[in-house]
Amino acid sequence: MNPAPLAARLDGLLFFPVTPFRPDGTLDLDAFRAHVAGGIEAGAGAVFACCGTGEFHALTPAEFRECVAAAVAEAAGRVPVVAGAGYGTALAVQYARLAEEAGADGLLALPPYLVAADQEGLLRHYTELAAATSLDTIVYQRDNAVLTPATVVELARTDGVIGLKDGIGDLDLMQRTVSTVRRELPGREFLYFNGLPTAELTALAYRGIGVTLYSSAVFCFAPDLALAFHRALARGDDATVNLLLDGFFVPLVELRNQGRGYAVSLVKAGVRLAGLEAGDVRPPLNEPDPAHVEQLAALIDRGRALLADGGPGGVGGLASTAGPRTVGGPAPAAGAGA
């Protein structure tokens, strides 16, 4: 674990690795380590282990600790490792302590299990979780955990809570939240993250209210495309951003919306296309339709063609500096679709 504050180290594209399983359904820790190592080598700014894309819901506590420890070992202090922590407060605290034991740099506090709580209950849940360890905590609002600006102000006052990840997509609410924290806590450095699935689709809108950090599911299986978009966005290259949005990311979201759970299972299929034997998703998720996997392979090819055809060195000169073609696996053979 790097002693530098987590908030100061979170930069660049945030990598949420999948959790590989063997054909018999058991954890494949070797494949997980290769996946994490490949992501770091490709240019990830941080590793968020055992979160939504990593099937936190499907991992036993022992598996969770093993994966977090493996991610920490592969990162070796080069980038921070943040671990998921969820369910009810008592279990979330247990997972948080396991993450701390494994050497994680921080926590992503996932929504509480199932229940629809009021603001007082949510605030108590996250403050108790933050107090349970020495790890800095990012609160993830989505689904049954939607926070008012006033609640976020109280969280920003809480020791150990360093940011809010938004998986709702209500820009009106986010603007009011950012403004309220800024007004009520002048000088407080509080981080905000775009946590929507395929966050590239809303990155321009979030950037308009000052939210520049985001996680990229595409980075799991096509880091060159994810980094090309991220770099173009950072330098204000709207032509490249719009080219990749129209030709790759919007069609990807339309494909993702074809099945329930595709925000995880289709990403894992993409990782397999990229050459890493990541196995299937665990129940209750199910594998995507084979036809949709074929469409994903063709879409990845199309995205790479956009980079290659964008001029010398690729779109905006990014193709030659975009990093490896895969994360955690060998480069695919020609025509493999990834």
XYZ file of C-alpha atoms in Angstrom:
338
model
C 0.000 0.000 0.000
C 1.361 3.404 -0.995
C 1.368 5.864 1.954
C 0.348 8.810 -0.265
C -3.301 9.894 0.144
C -5.636 7.990 -2.172
C -7.331 11.151 -3.451
C -4.012 12.476 -4.724
C -3.284 9.244 -6.610
C -6.572 8.769 -8.469
C -6.007 9.947 -12.009
C -6.372 8.650 -15.539
C -8.645 5.795 -16.577
C -10.015 3.692 -13.739
C -9.761 -0.047 -14.419
C -12.467 -2.372 -13.062
C -11.123 -5.870 -13.837
C -13.389 -8.858 -14.296
C -12.938 -11.826 -11.967
C -11.973 -14.950 -13.949
C -13.375 -18.368 -13.092
C -12.253 -21.814 -14.238
C -14.564 -24.133 -16.214
C -15.603 -25.774 -12.923
C -16.654 -22.367 -11.573
C -13.802 -21.912 -9.084
C -11.726 -18.758 -8.848
C -8.854 -18.537 -11.355
C -6.385 -16.388 -9.474
C -3.609 -16.766 -12.057
C -5.861 -15.377 -14.794
C -6.965 -12.572 -12.494
C -3.370 -11.590 -11.806
C -2.601 -11.602 -15.537
C -5.662 -9.446 -16.196
C -4.692 -6.918 -13.543
C -1.047 -6.837 -14.621
C -2.061 -6.336 -18.243
C -4.329 -3.451 -17.298
C -1.623 -1.687 -15.345
C 0.872 -2.173 -18.158
C -1.686 -0.817 -20.631
C -1.951 2.430 -18.667
C -4.664 2.087 -16.013
C -4.705 4.906 -13.482
C -6.099 2.711 -10.703
C -7.422 -0.816 -10.157
C -10.890 -1.221 -8.642
C -10.902 -4.898 -7.678
C -13.966 -6.971 -6.852
C -16.501 -4.272 -7.658
C -19.487 -4.455 -10.018
C -17.656 -5.636 -13.133
C -15.645 -7.977 -10.908
C -18.840 -9.723 -9.702
C -18.479 -8.688 -6.064
C -21.932 -10.124 -5.440
C -20.756 -13.613 -6.467
C -17.531 -13.830 -4.437
C -17.071 -15.493 -1.075
C -15.183 -13.508 1.571
C -12.145 -15.770 1.099
C -12.192 -15.278 -2.667
C -12.602 -11.547 -2.210
C -9.555 -11.311 0.030
C -7.479 -13.417 -2.354
C -8.383 -11.234 -5.328
C -7.695 -7.971 -3.520
C -4.333 -9.280 -2.280
C -3.457 -10.410 -5.809
C -4.340 -6.999 -7.230
C -2.217 -5.297 -4.579
C 0.717 -7.594 -5.376
C 0.462 -6.909 -9.109
C 0.101 -3.162 -8.613
C 3.144 -3.102 -6.314
C 2.414 0.517 -5.437
C 2.454 1.722 -9.047
C -1.257 2.531 -9.009
C -3.782 2.468 -6.161
C -6.005 -0.549 -5.563
C -9.559 0.117 -4.416
C -11.788 -2.766 -3.301
C -15.559 -3.062 -3.275
C -17.510 -3.329 -0.014
C -21.234 -3.945 0.045
C -24.326 -5.671 1.464
C -25.705 -4.568 4.854
C -23.545 -2.563 7.209
C -22.214 -5.493 9.238
C -21.130 -7.458 6.158
C -19.806 -4.355 4.396
C -17.595 -3.701 7.414
C -16.294 -7.281 7.265
C -15.399 -6.901 3.590
C -13.776 -3.543 4.305
C -11.567 -5.100 6.964
C -10.638 -7.960 4.629
C -9.651 -5.379 2.006
C -7.526 -3.542 4.557
C -5.822 -6.797 5.591
C -5.117 -7.534 1.926
C -3.346 -4.194 1.504
C -5.921 -2.184 -0.462
C -5.542 1.583 -0.695
C -9.239 2.361 -0.463
C -12.842 1.214 -0.642
C -15.692 1.656 -3.087
C -18.814 1.528 -0.925
C -21.426 -0.266 -3.007
C -25.166 0.260 -2.350
C -26.622 -1.650 0.614
C -28.314 -4.920 -0.211
C -31.895 -4.700 -1.475
C -33.458 -2.336 1.059
C -34.668 1.146 0.156
C -33.411 3.284 3.031
C -34.026 6.926 3.814
C -31.213 9.490 3.912
C -30.589 9.100 7.651
C -30.089 5.349 7.273
C -27.832 5.703 4.246
C -25.717 8.302 6.017
C -25.343 6.041 9.047
C -24.413 3.092 6.830
C -21.626 4.930 5.006
C -20.248 6.703 8.076
C -20.030 3.400 9.995
C -18.314 1.786 7.024
C -15.827 4.641 6.721
C -15.044 4.442 10.437
C -14.425 0.687 10.378
C -10.967 0.878 8.762
C -8.170 3.322 8.012
C -8.959 3.124 4.290
C -10.336 6.088 2.359
C -13.837 5.477 1.031
C -15.646 6.454 -2.169
C -19.431 6.206 -1.925
C -21.187 4.753 -4.978
C -24.699 6.087 -5.456
C -26.987 4.083 -7.721
C -30.123 1.944 -7.697
C -31.475 1.969 -4.121
C -28.871 4.409 -2.784
C -29.595 7.888 -4.157
C -28.215 10.696 -2.024
C -29.478 14.242 -1.629
C -26.983 17.122 -1.822
C -27.382 17.656 1.932
C -26.454 14.026 2.623
C -23.384 14.296 0.394
C -22.315 17.385 2.341
C -22.472 15.341 5.552
C -20.479 12.548 3.906
C -17.887 15.063 2.735
C -17.557 16.128 6.374
C -16.962 12.522 7.421
C -13.405 11.424 8.088
C -12.284 8.921 5.485
C -14.929 9.694 2.846
C -13.128 11.244 -0.121
C -15.597 11.150 -2.980
C -18.864 10.230 -4.647
C -19.245 7.951 -7.643
C -22.486 8.551 -9.534
C -24.280 5.672 -11.218
C -27.635 7.468 -11.515
C -27.016 9.833 -14.417
C -29.201 12.659 -13.121
C -27.114 15.662 -14.159
C -29.448 18.099 -12.433
C -28.885 16.251 -9.150
C -25.133 16.055 -9.730
C -24.859 19.775 -10.450
C -26.821 20.601 -7.304
C -24.636 18.190 -5.322
C -21.362 19.651 -6.616
C -22.613 23.205 -6.036
C -23.912 22.461 -2.537
C -20.687 20.822 -1.369
C -18.686 23.698 -2.852
C -20.876 26.263 -1.107
C -21.155 24.536 2.261
C -17.561 23.290 2.453
C -15.395 25.895 0.703
C -11.907 24.598 0.069
C -12.908 20.953 0.611
C -11.348 18.767 -2.058
C -14.010 16.152 -2.736
C -13.788 13.810 -5.710
C -16.614 13.025 -8.132
C -16.718 10.098 -10.537
C -18.916 9.236 -13.500
C -19.874 5.653 -12.697
C -22.448 4.956 -15.384
C -22.045 1.823 -17.512
C -19.983 2.721 -20.598
C -19.203 6.080 -19.022
C -17.691 7.366 -22.265
C -21.214 7.978 -23.526
C -21.841 10.623 -20.869
C -18.253 11.824 -20.347
C -18.788 15.081 -22.237
C -21.865 15.942 -20.191
C -20.199 15.123 -16.863
C -17.104 17.064 -17.850
C -19.329 20.121 -18.246
C -20.046 20.131 -14.498
C -16.461 19.375 -13.545
C -16.623 15.583 -13.200
C -13.612 14.285 -15.115
C -12.866 10.936 -13.429
C -14.618 7.891 -14.838
C -14.347 4.131 -15.048
C -14.112 2.447 -18.431
C -15.504 -1.051 -18.936
C -14.056 -0.982 -22.457
C -10.576 -0.751 -20.942
C -11.003 -4.380 -19.783
C -10.961 -5.716 -23.338
C -9.869 -2.877 -25.653
C -7.579 -0.515 -23.751
C -6.377 1.091 -26.975
C -9.905 2.310 -27.752
C -10.567 3.397 -24.171
C -7.293 5.311 -23.940
C -7.710 6.915 -27.353
C -11.064 8.308 -26.247
C -9.762 9.376 -22.836
C -6.791 11.222 -24.300
C -8.900 12.928 -26.951
C -11.401 14.013 -24.302
C -8.642 15.376 -22.048
C -7.158 17.542 -24.781
C -10.471 18.781 -26.152
C -10.250 16.884 -29.432
C -13.984 16.854 -30.119
C -13.555 15.434 -33.622
C -11.933 12.260 -32.300
C -14.305 12.048 -29.347
C -17.345 12.261 -31.617
C -15.871 9.853 -34.156
C -15.381 7.202 -31.476
C -18.729 7.946 -29.863
C -20.673 7.621 -33.105
C -18.708 4.705 -34.540
C -17.991 2.614 -31.446
C -19.330 3.661 -28.042
C -22.948 4.417 -28.972
C -23.295 1.120 -30.908
C -21.676 -0.639 -27.931
C -24.274 0.760 -25.554
C -27.049 -0.269 -27.941
C -25.583 -3.795 -27.939
C -25.159 -3.777 -24.160
C -28.828 -2.912 -23.777
C -29.861 -6.087 -25.597
C -29.579 -8.221 -22.477
C -29.869 -8.003 -18.693
C -26.527 -8.108 -16.954
C -24.608 -7.329 -20.140
C -22.746 -4.535 -18.333
C -20.835 -7.433 -16.752
C -21.305 -10.509 -18.932
C -20.671 -8.772 -22.263
C -17.536 -7.159 -20.821
C -16.320 -10.574 -19.691
C -17.018 -11.931 -23.173
C -14.896 -9.084 -24.521
C -12.050 -10.095 -22.217
C -12.240 -13.624 -23.611
C -12.187 -12.218 -27.144
C -9.033 -10.351 -26.148
C -7.282 -13.630 -25.395
C -7.672 -14.169 -21.646
C -9.543 -17.261 -20.467
C -11.722 -15.436 -17.978
C -14.455 -18.082 -17.829
C -18.176 -17.505 -17.542
C -20.065 -15.211 -15.203
C -21.519 -16.782 -12.084
C -25.266 -17.061 -11.471
C -27.575 -15.246 -11.277
C -25.935 -13.603 -14.310
C -25.877 -15.565 -17.545
C -23.703 -15.555 -20.632
C -24.612 -13.237 -23.530
C -26.175 -14.542 -26.713
C -23.407 -15.878 -29.027
C -24.709 -13.625 -31.798
C -24.190 -10.628 -29.544
C -20.623 -11.734 -28.822
C -20.014 -11.890 -32.573
C -21.408 -8.374 -32.881
C -19.079 -7.239 -30.099
C -16.069 -8.691 -31.943
C -17.076 -6.884 -35.132
C -17.630 -3.670 -33.206
C -14.147 -3.823 -31.661
C -12.713 -4.293 -35.160
C -14.701 -1.297 -36.340
C -13.419 0.851 -33.475
C -9.838 -0.072 -34.269
C -10.428 0.663 -37.927
C -11.504 4.167 -36.916
C -8.190 4.620 -35.137
C -6.216 3.221 -38.068
C -8.067 5.311 -40.653
C -7.892 8.574 -38.765
C -4.675 9.734 -40.364
C -0.978 9.060 -39.872
C -0.528 7.174 -36.633
C -4.266 6.707 -36.214
C -6.965 9.097 -35.040
C -5.289 12.141 -33.593
C -1.974 10.290 -33.664
C -3.176 8.004 -30.875
C -2.894 4.572 -32.399
C 0.855 4.357 -31.977
C 0.705 5.303 -28.266
C -2.489 3.619 -27.167
C -0.793 0.672 -25.488
C -1.348 -3.057 -25.897
C -4.309 -4.427 -27.827
C -5.450 -6.575 -24.925
C -5.566 -6.556 -21.159
C -4.209 -9.704 -19.582
C -3.940 -11.847 -22.674
C -2.016 -12.344 -25.897
C -2.723 -10.236 -28.938
C -5.419 -11.998 -30.995
C -4.745 -13.407 -34.395
C -5.841 -11.450 -37.439
C -9.585 -11.762 -37.945
C -10.201 -12.817 -34.337
C -12.297 -9.707 -33.778
C -10.420 -8.324 -30.792
